[in-house]
């Protein structure tokens, strides 16, 4: 891409960022000298939180942990069969999403959608949204309350998780490895665009001194069935971020209670600005816990007893239903637990936690937007997923990707 093309792409990103800010009333330009022009910082924080919450769901850092669960790895299901998927129907309108990068990514969280036609699949799903998992219940039905209460199943999964024996730590560094995906869209001045699905691998190391090293690189494209391939942990290129000692609290999870009610309050407290405070409506509770649990798993090693307490807390939230049992994109058999939409959702969205039936541990998450005028589609479409590949304690910070 030429320098001029880079400039045009940057200007397009700025325009997208301005549009996001304008929608939240943050676009007015003032010099700050007139007291009447000064906005309340809390209002700005809340508006930015709404923007982030609209596209997030698998971020990093709400509250976290300090014992060691068993390492997790991808593979095939119990029957040796790959993950079943529901082929997406042909789109009438080509969906699009301007995936913000650089400074714009601080506000516009990357998520996206594209065209996918699996009736005549390419060797890899390199363009379009991923195929949907074979949920026994349709996402549209889940959004309207179909499916039985997940309470008893979550309590069963909590008991299974609590019975797991965490292996002895091999060190004091918390290492997590996950696979997700983003849609990159190159928008042109003439209104045309081209998109590619970019499977993304993130590996992070949280040291006992609070330092953090995070490496991100492109993974192998999804196959035609929507399955994730094996992770290459020695990529030729990786983007590496390093935070100095004291940047992250490595012992945050040590203070988490195993009492479900106390834990619920602890998990929601850091998310108060996103509608999870004590004054939040009762039906926001499930989404708040979903956000906290998925944030935690992205950065910290989750002990089995803490995960058990999380499922117990979620079991008492209204609106949490069972989507059924599936084989996920890594080949694990998982219970799909559906969480009601967030108060900040711009589009009707179904969020699904995937919990390993055999271990009671979190396997991953998937999000399905039912329709979106902004993104240009009218059918339930997968807009985000993230799977835990490995979560364990190791002896040193950094791996092959981080040393490049």
Coordinates of C-alpha atoms in Angstrom, one line a residue:
X1 CA 0.0 0.0 0.0
X2 CA 1.3 3.4 -0.9
X3 CA 1.9 6.3 1.5
X4 CA -1.1 8.1 0.0
X5 CA -3.2 5.0 0.6
X6 CA -2.0 4.8 4.2
X7 CA -3.1 8.5 4.6
X8 CA -6.5 7.8 3.1
X9 CA -7.0 4.8 5.4
X10 CA -5.9 6.9 8.4
X11 CA -8.4 9.6 7.5
X12 CA -11.2 7.0 7.2
X13 CA -10.3 5.7 10.6
X14 CA -10.5 9.2 12.0
X15 CA -13.9 9.7 10.4
X16 CA -15.2 6.5 11.9
X17 CA -13.9 7.6 15.3
X18 CA -15.5 11.0 15.0
X19 CA -18.8 9.3 14.1
X20 CA -18.6 7.1 17.2
X21 CA -17.8 10.1 19.4
X22 CA -20.6 12.2 17.8
X23 CA -23.1 9.5 18.6
X24 CA -22.2 9.9 22.3
X25 CA -22.2 13.7 22.2
X26 CA -18.4 13.9 22.5
X27 CA -17.7 15.6 19.2
X28 CA -17.9 19.3 20.3
X29 CA -14.5 21.1 20.1
X30 CA -13.8 23.5 23.0
X31 CA -10.6 25.1 24.3
X32 CA -11.5 24.5 28.0
X33 CA -11.1 28.2 29.0
X34 CA -14.9 28.8 29.5
X35 CA -16.2 26.8 32.5
X36 CA -19.5 26.3 30.8
X37 CA -17.7 24.3 28.0
X38 CA -16.1 21.9 30.4
X39 CA -17.7 18.5 30.5
X40 CA -17.9 16.4 33.6
X41 CA -15.1 13.8 33.3
X42 CA -17.5 11.1 34.7
X43 CA -19.9 11.8 31.8
X44 CA -17.1 11.4 29.3
X45 CA -15.9 8.2 31.0
X46 CA -19.5 6.8 30.9
X47 CA -19.9 7.6 27.2
X48 CA -16.6 6.0 26.3
X49 CA -17.6 3.0 28.4
X50 CA -20.8 2.7 26.4
X51 CA -18.8 2.7 23.1
X52 CA -16.5 0.1 24.4
X53 CA -19.2 -2.1 25.8
X54 CA -21.1 -2.0 22.5
X55 CA -18.2 -3.9 20.8
X56 CA -16.4 -5.6 23.6
X57 CA -17.0 -8.8 25.4
X58 CA -13.6 -10.4 25.5
X59 CA -11.4 -7.7 26.8
X60 CA -8.9 -8.0 29.6
X61 CA -8.9 -7.0 33.2
X62 CA -11.9 -6.9 35.5
X63 CA -10.7 -9.0 38.4
X64 CA -8.3 -12.0 38.3
X65 CA -6.5 -14.9 39.9
X66 CA -3.7 -16.8 41.5
X67 CA -3.9 -20.6 41.6
X68 CA -3.2 -22.9 38.8
X69 CA -5.8 -24.8 36.7
X70 CA -4.9 -27.6 34.3
X71 CA -3.5 -26.4 31.0
X72 CA -6.0 -26.5 28.2
X73 CA -5.3 -27.6 24.7
X74 CA -7.3 -27.9 21.5
X75 CA -8.3 -31.2 20.0
X76 CA -11.3 -33.2 18.8
X77 CA -14.5 -34.0 20.7
X78 CA -15.1 -37.1 22.7
X79 CA -16.4 -38.8 19.5
X80 CA -13.4 -37.7 17.5
X81 CA -15.6 -35.6 15.2
X82 CA -14.9 -32.0 14.3
X83 CA -17.1 -29.2 15.6
X84 CA -20.5 -29.2 13.9
X85 CA -21.6 -25.9 12.5
X86 CA -24.7 -24.4 10.9
X87 CA -23.9 -23.0 7.4
X88 CA -24.8 -19.4 7.1
X89 CA -27.5 -18.5 4.6
X90 CA -26.6 -16.4 1.6
X91 CA -26.6 -12.7 2.3
X92 CA -28.8 -10.3 0.3
X93 CA -26.7 -7.4 1.4
X94 CA -22.9 -7.4 1.7
X95 CA -22.2 -6.7 5.4
X96 CA -19.3 -4.4 6.2
X97 CA -17.4 -3.0 9.2
X98 CA -14.7 -0.5 9.4
X99 CA -12.2 -2.2 11.7
X100 CA -10.5 0.7 13.6
X101 CA -6.8 0.5 14.2
X102 CA -4.2 2.6 15.9
X103 CA -5.5 5.5 18.0
X104 CA -9.1 4.8 16.9
X105 CA -9.0 1.3 18.4
X106 CA -8.9 2.8 21.9
X107 CA -12.5 3.8 21.4
X108 CA -13.9 1.7 18.5
X109 CA -13.4 -1.9 19.6
X110 CA -12.6 -4.2 16.7
X111 CA -15.4 -6.5 15.7
X112 CA -16.9 -7.1 12.4
X113 CA -18.9 -9.0 9.8
X114 CA -18.5 -9.9 6.2
X115 CA -19.9 -12.1 3.4
X116 CA -19.8 -15.8 3.8
X117 CA -21.2 -18.5 1.5
X118 CA -20.5 -22.0 2.7
X119 CA -22.6 -23.7 0.1
X120 CA -19.6 -23.5 -2.1
X121 CA -16.8 -23.2 0.5
X122 CA -13.3 -22.0 -0.2
X123 CA -10.4 -23.9 1.2
X124 CA -10.5 -21.6 4.2
X125 CA -13.0 -19.2 5.5
X126 CA -10.9 -16.2 4.7
X127 CA -13.7 -13.7 4.0
X128 CA -16.9 -13.2 5.9
X129 CA -18.2 -14.1 9.3
X130 CA -17.5 -17.5 10.9
X131 CA -20.2 -20.2 10.5
X132 CA -22.4 -20.6 13.6
X133 CA -22.0 -23.4 16.1
X134 CA -24.8 -26.0 15.9
X135 CA -26.8 -24.8 18.8
X136 CA -29.9 -26.9 19.5
X137 CA -31.8 -23.7 19.8
X138 CA -31.8 -20.9 17.2
X139 CA -30.2 -17.6 18.4
X140 CA -33.5 -15.8 17.6
X141 CA -35.4 -18.0 19.9
X142 CA -32.7 -17.6 22.6
X143 CA -33.0 -13.9 22.4
X144 CA -36.8 -14.2 23.1
X145 CA -36.3 -16.3 26.2
X146 CA -36.5 -19.9 24.7
X147 CA -34.5 -22.6 26.5
X148 CA -34.8 -23.7 30.0
X149 CA -33.3 -22.0 33.0
X150 CA -29.5 -22.7 33.2
X151 CA -29.5 -22.6 37.0
X152 CA -29.4 -26.3 37.8
X153 CA -26.9 -27.0 35.0
X154 CA -24.6 -24.2 36.2
X155 CA -24.7 -25.6 39.7
X156 CA -23.7 -29.0 38.3
X157 CA -20.9 -27.4 36.3
X158 CA -19.8 -25.6 39.5
X159 CA -19.6 -28.9 41.3
X160 CA -17.6 -30.4 38.5
X161 CA -15.2 -27.5 38.5
X162 CA -14.8 -27.5 42.2
X163 CA -13.8 -31.2 42.1
X164 CA -10.9 -30.5 39.8
X165 CA -7.4 -30.6 41.2
X166 CA -5.2 -27.7 40.0
X167 CA -1.7 -28.8 39.2
X168 CA 1.2 -27.5 41.1
X169 CA 2.5 -24.2 39.5
X170 CA 5.6 -24.5 37.5
X171 CA 6.5 -20.9 38.4
X172 CA 4.9 -17.6 39.4
X173 CA 4.2 -16.2 35.9
X174 CA 0.6 -16.4 34.7
X175 CA 0.5 -17.4 31.1
X176 CA -2.7 -17.3 28.9
X177 CA -3.0 -18.3 25.3
X178 CA -6.2 -17.7 23.4
X179 CA -7.6 -17.7 19.8
X180 CA -10.2 -15.2 18.5
X181 CA -10.9 -13.4 15.2
X182 CA -11.3 -9.9 13.8
X183 CA -12.6 -8.7 10.5
X184 CA -10.3 -6.4 8.6
X185 CA -12.0 -4.1 6.1
X186 CA -10.2 -1.8 3.7
X187 CA -12.6 1.0 2.8
X188 CA -12.0 3.1 -0.3
X189 CA -13.0 6.6 -1.1
X190 CA -15.4 5.4 -3.8
X191 CA -17.4 3.5 -1.2
X192 CA -16.2 0.0 -2.1
X193 CA -14.4 -2.2 0.4
X194 CA -12.8 -5.6 0.8
X195 CA -12.8 -7.7 4.0
X196 CA -10.8 -10.7 5.3
X197 CA -11.3 -12.7 8.5
X198 CA -8.2 -12.5 10.6
X199 CA -7.9 -15.3 13.2
X200 CA -5.9 -13.8 16.0
X201 CA -3.7 -15.4 18.6
X202 CA -2.9 -13.6 21.9
X203 CA -0.4 -14.9 24.4
X204 CA 0.3 -13.0 27.6
X205 CA 2.6 -13.4 30.6
X206 CA 1.8 -11.6 33.9
X207 CA 4.8 -11.6 36.2
X208 CA 4.7 -11.6 40.0
X209 CA 6.0 -8.0 39.9
X210 CA 3.0 -6.8 38.0
X211 CA 4.8 -6.6 34.6
X212 CA 2.9 -7.8 31.6
X213 CA 4.1 -9.0 28.2
X214 CA 1.5 -9.5 25.5
X215 CA 2.1 -10.9 22.0
X216 CA -0.4 -10.9 19.2
X217 CA -0.2 -12.4 15.8
X218 CA -2.3 -13.7 12.9
X219 CA -3.3 -17.3 13.3
X220 CA -4.2 -19.9 10.7
X221 CA -7.4 -19.1 8.8
X222 CA -10.5 -20.9 9.9
X223 CA -11.2 -24.0 7.8
X224 CA -14.3 -24.3 5.6
X225 CA -16.3 -25.7 8.5
X226 CA -15.4 -22.8 10.8
X227 CA -13.0 -24.8 13.0
X228 CA -9.8 -23.3 14.6
X229 CA -6.5 -24.9 13.6
X230 CA -3.6 -25.7 15.8
X231 CA -1.7 -22.7 17.3
X232 CA 1.8 -21.9 16.1
X233 CA 3.5 -20.4 19.1
X234 CA 6.6 -19.4 17.1
X235 CA 5.2 -17.0 14.5
X236 CA 7.5 -15.2 12.1
X237 CA 5.9 -11.8 13.1
X238 CA 4.1 -10.7 16.2
X239 CA 3.1 -7.4 17.8
X240 CA 4.5 -7.2 21.3
X241 CA 3.4 -4.9 24.1
X242 CA 5.3 -4.6 27.3
X243 CA 4.1 -3.0 30.6
X244 CA 6.6 -2.3 33.3
X245 CA 6.5 -3.7 36.8
X246 CA 3.5 -2.6 38.9
X247 CA 1.2 -2.0 35.9
X248 CA -1.1 -4.9 36.7
X249 CA -2.0 -6.4 40.1
X250 CA -0.9 -10.0 39.9
X251 CA -2.6 -10.9 43.2
X252 CA -6.0 -9.4 42.4
X253 CA -7.7 -12.8 42.4
X254 CA -6.3 -13.7 45.8
X255 CA -8.8 -11.3 47.3
X256 CA -11.8 -12.7 45.5
X257 CA -14.3 -14.5 47.7
X258 CA -15.6 -18.0 47.1
X259 CA -19.0 -16.9 48.4
X260 CA -21.2 -16.3 45.3
X261 CA -22.9 -13.2 46.6
X262 CA -19.7 -11.5 47.8
X263 CA -17.9 -12.6 44.6
X264 CA -20.8 -11.1 42.5
X265 CA -20.3 -7.7 44.1
X266 CA -16.5 -7.9 43.7
X267 CA -16.8 -8.7 40.0
X268 CA -19.3 -6.0 39.3
X269 CA -17.6 -3.2 41.2
X270 CA -14.9 -2.4 38.5
X271 CA -17.6 -2.3 35.8
X272 CA -19.8 0.2 37.6
X273 CA -19.3 2.9 34.9
X274 CA -20.6 0.4 32.2
X275 CA -24.0 0.0 33.9
X276 CA -23.0 -2.7 36.5
X277 CA -23.1 -0.5 39.6
X278 CA -25.4 -1.1 42.6
X279 CA -28.1 1.0 40.9
X280 CA -28.1 -1.1 37.8
X281 CA -31.4 -2.9 36.9
X282 CA -31.7 -6.5 38.0
X283 CA -31.7 -7.8 34.4
X284 CA -28.2 -6.3 33.8
X285 CA -26.6 -8.7 36.3
X286 CA -26.0 -11.6 34.0
X287 CA -24.3 -9.5 31.4
X288 CA -22.1 -7.9 34.0
X289 CA -20.9 -11.3 35.2
X290 CA -20.4 -12.4 31.6
X291 CA -18.2 -9.3 31.1
X292 CA -16.2 -9.9 34.3
X293 CA -15.6 -13.6 33.7
X294 CA -14.5 -13.2 30.1
X295 CA -12.2 -10.3 31.1
X296 CA -10.6 -12.3 33.8
X297 CA -9.9 -15.3 31.6
X298 CA -8.1 -13.1 29.1
X299 CA -5.3 -12.1 31.4
X300 CA -5.3 -14.3 34.5
X301 CA -5.1 -18.0 35.4
X302 CA -8.4 -19.0 36.9
X303 CA -8.3 -21.5 39.7
X304 CA -11.0 -24.2 39.6
X305 CA -12.7 -23.1 42.8
X306 CA -13.0 -19.5 41.6
X307 CA -14.6 -20.7 38.4
X308 CA -17.0 -22.8 40.4
X309 CA -18.0 -19.8 42.5
X310 CA -18.5 -17.8 39.3
X311 CA -21.0 -20.4 37.9
X312 CA -22.8 -20.4 41.3
X313 CA -23.1 -16.6 41.1
X314 CA -24.3 -16.7 37.5
X315 CA -26.8 -19.4 38.3
X316 CA -28.8 -16.9 40.4
X317 CA -29.0 -14.3 37.7
X318 CA -32.4 -13.9 35.9
X319 CA -32.6 -14.6 32.2
X320 CA -29.7 -17.0 31.9
X321 CA -30.8 -20.0 29.8
X322 CA -29.4 -23.1 28.2
X323 CA -28.6 -23.0 24.5
X324 CA -27.8 -26.7 24.5
X325 CA -24.6 -28.8 24.2
X326 CA -22.3 -28.3 21.3
X327 CA -18.8 -29.3 20.1
X328 CA -17.0 -26.0 20.0
X329 CA -14.4 -24.7 17.4
X330 CA -11.5 -26.4 19.3
X331 CA -13.3 -29.8 19.3
X332 CA -14.3 -29.7 23.0
X333 CA -17.8 -30.7 24.1
X334 CA -19.2 -27.7 25.8
X335 CA -22.4 -26.6 27.5
X336 CA -23.7 -23.4 25.9
X337 CA -25.1 -20.9 28.4
X338 CA -27.0 -17.9 26.9
X339 CA -26.8 -14.5 28.6
X340 CA -29.3 -11.7 28.1
X341 CA -28.3 -8.7 26.1
X342 CA -26.5 -5.7 27.7
X343 CA -28.3 -2.4 28.4
X344 CA -25.8 -0.7 26.1
X345 CA -26.3 -3.0 23.1
X346 CA -27.0 -1.0 19.9
X347 CA -28.2 -4.2 18.2
X348 CA -29.9 -7.3 19.6
X349 CA -27.1 -9.6 20.7
X350 CA -26.9 -13.1 22.1
X351 CA -23.9 -13.9 24.2
X352 CA -22.9 -17.5 24.9
X353 CA -20.5 -18.8 27.5
X354 CA -19.1 -22.2 26.5
X355 CA -18.2 -24.4 29.5
X356 CA -16.3 -27.7 29.2
X357 CA -18.8 -30.4 30.3
X358 CA -16.0 -32.7 31.5
X359 CA -14.1 -30.2 33.6
X360 CA -16.6 -27.4 34.4
X361 CA -14.0 -24.9 33.1
X362 CA -14.5 -22.0 30.7
X363 CA -13.8 -23.1 27.2
X364 CA -14.7 -19.9 25.3
X365 CA -17.3 -17.4 24.4
X366 CA -19.3 -16.5 21.2
X367 CA -21.4 -13.5 20.4
X368 CA -24.2 -13.4 17.8
X369 CA -25.8 -10.2 16.6
X370 CA -29.3 -11.0 15.3
X371 CA -29.5 -8.0 12.9
X372 CA -27.8 -4.7 12.4
X373 CA -28.7 -1.7 10.2
X374 CA -25.3 -0.3 10.9
X375 CA -23.3 -3.4 9.9
X376 CA -25.7 -4.1 7.1
X377 CA -27.1 -7.6 7.8
X378 CA -30.5 -9.0 8.7
X379 CA -29.7 -12.5 9.9
X380 CA -28.1 -13.9 13.1
X381 CA -24.4 -13.5 12.5
X382 CA -21.3 -14.4 14.6
X383 CA -19.5 -11.2 15.3
X384 CA -17.0 -12.4 18.0
X385 CA -15.5 -15.4 19.6
X386 CA -12.6 -16.2 21.8
X387 CA -11.3 -19.5 23.0
X388 CA -9.0 -20.4 25.9
X389 CA -6.2 -22.6 24.5
X390 CA -3.8 -22.6 27.5
X391 CA -3.9 -21.1 31.0
X392 CA -1.2 -22.0 33.4
X393 CA 1.7 -20.9 35.6
X394 CA 5.2 -21.0 34.1
X395 CA 8.7 -20.1 35.2
X396 CA 9.5 -17.1 33.0
X397 CA 8.0 -14.2 31.2
X398 CA 7.9 -14.4 27.4
X399 CA 8.0 -17.1 24.7
X400 CA 9.3 -17.3 21.1
X401 CA 6.7 -14.7 20.0
X402 CA 7.6 -12.2 22.7
X403 CA 11.4 -12.5 22.1
X404 CA 11.2 -11.3 18.4

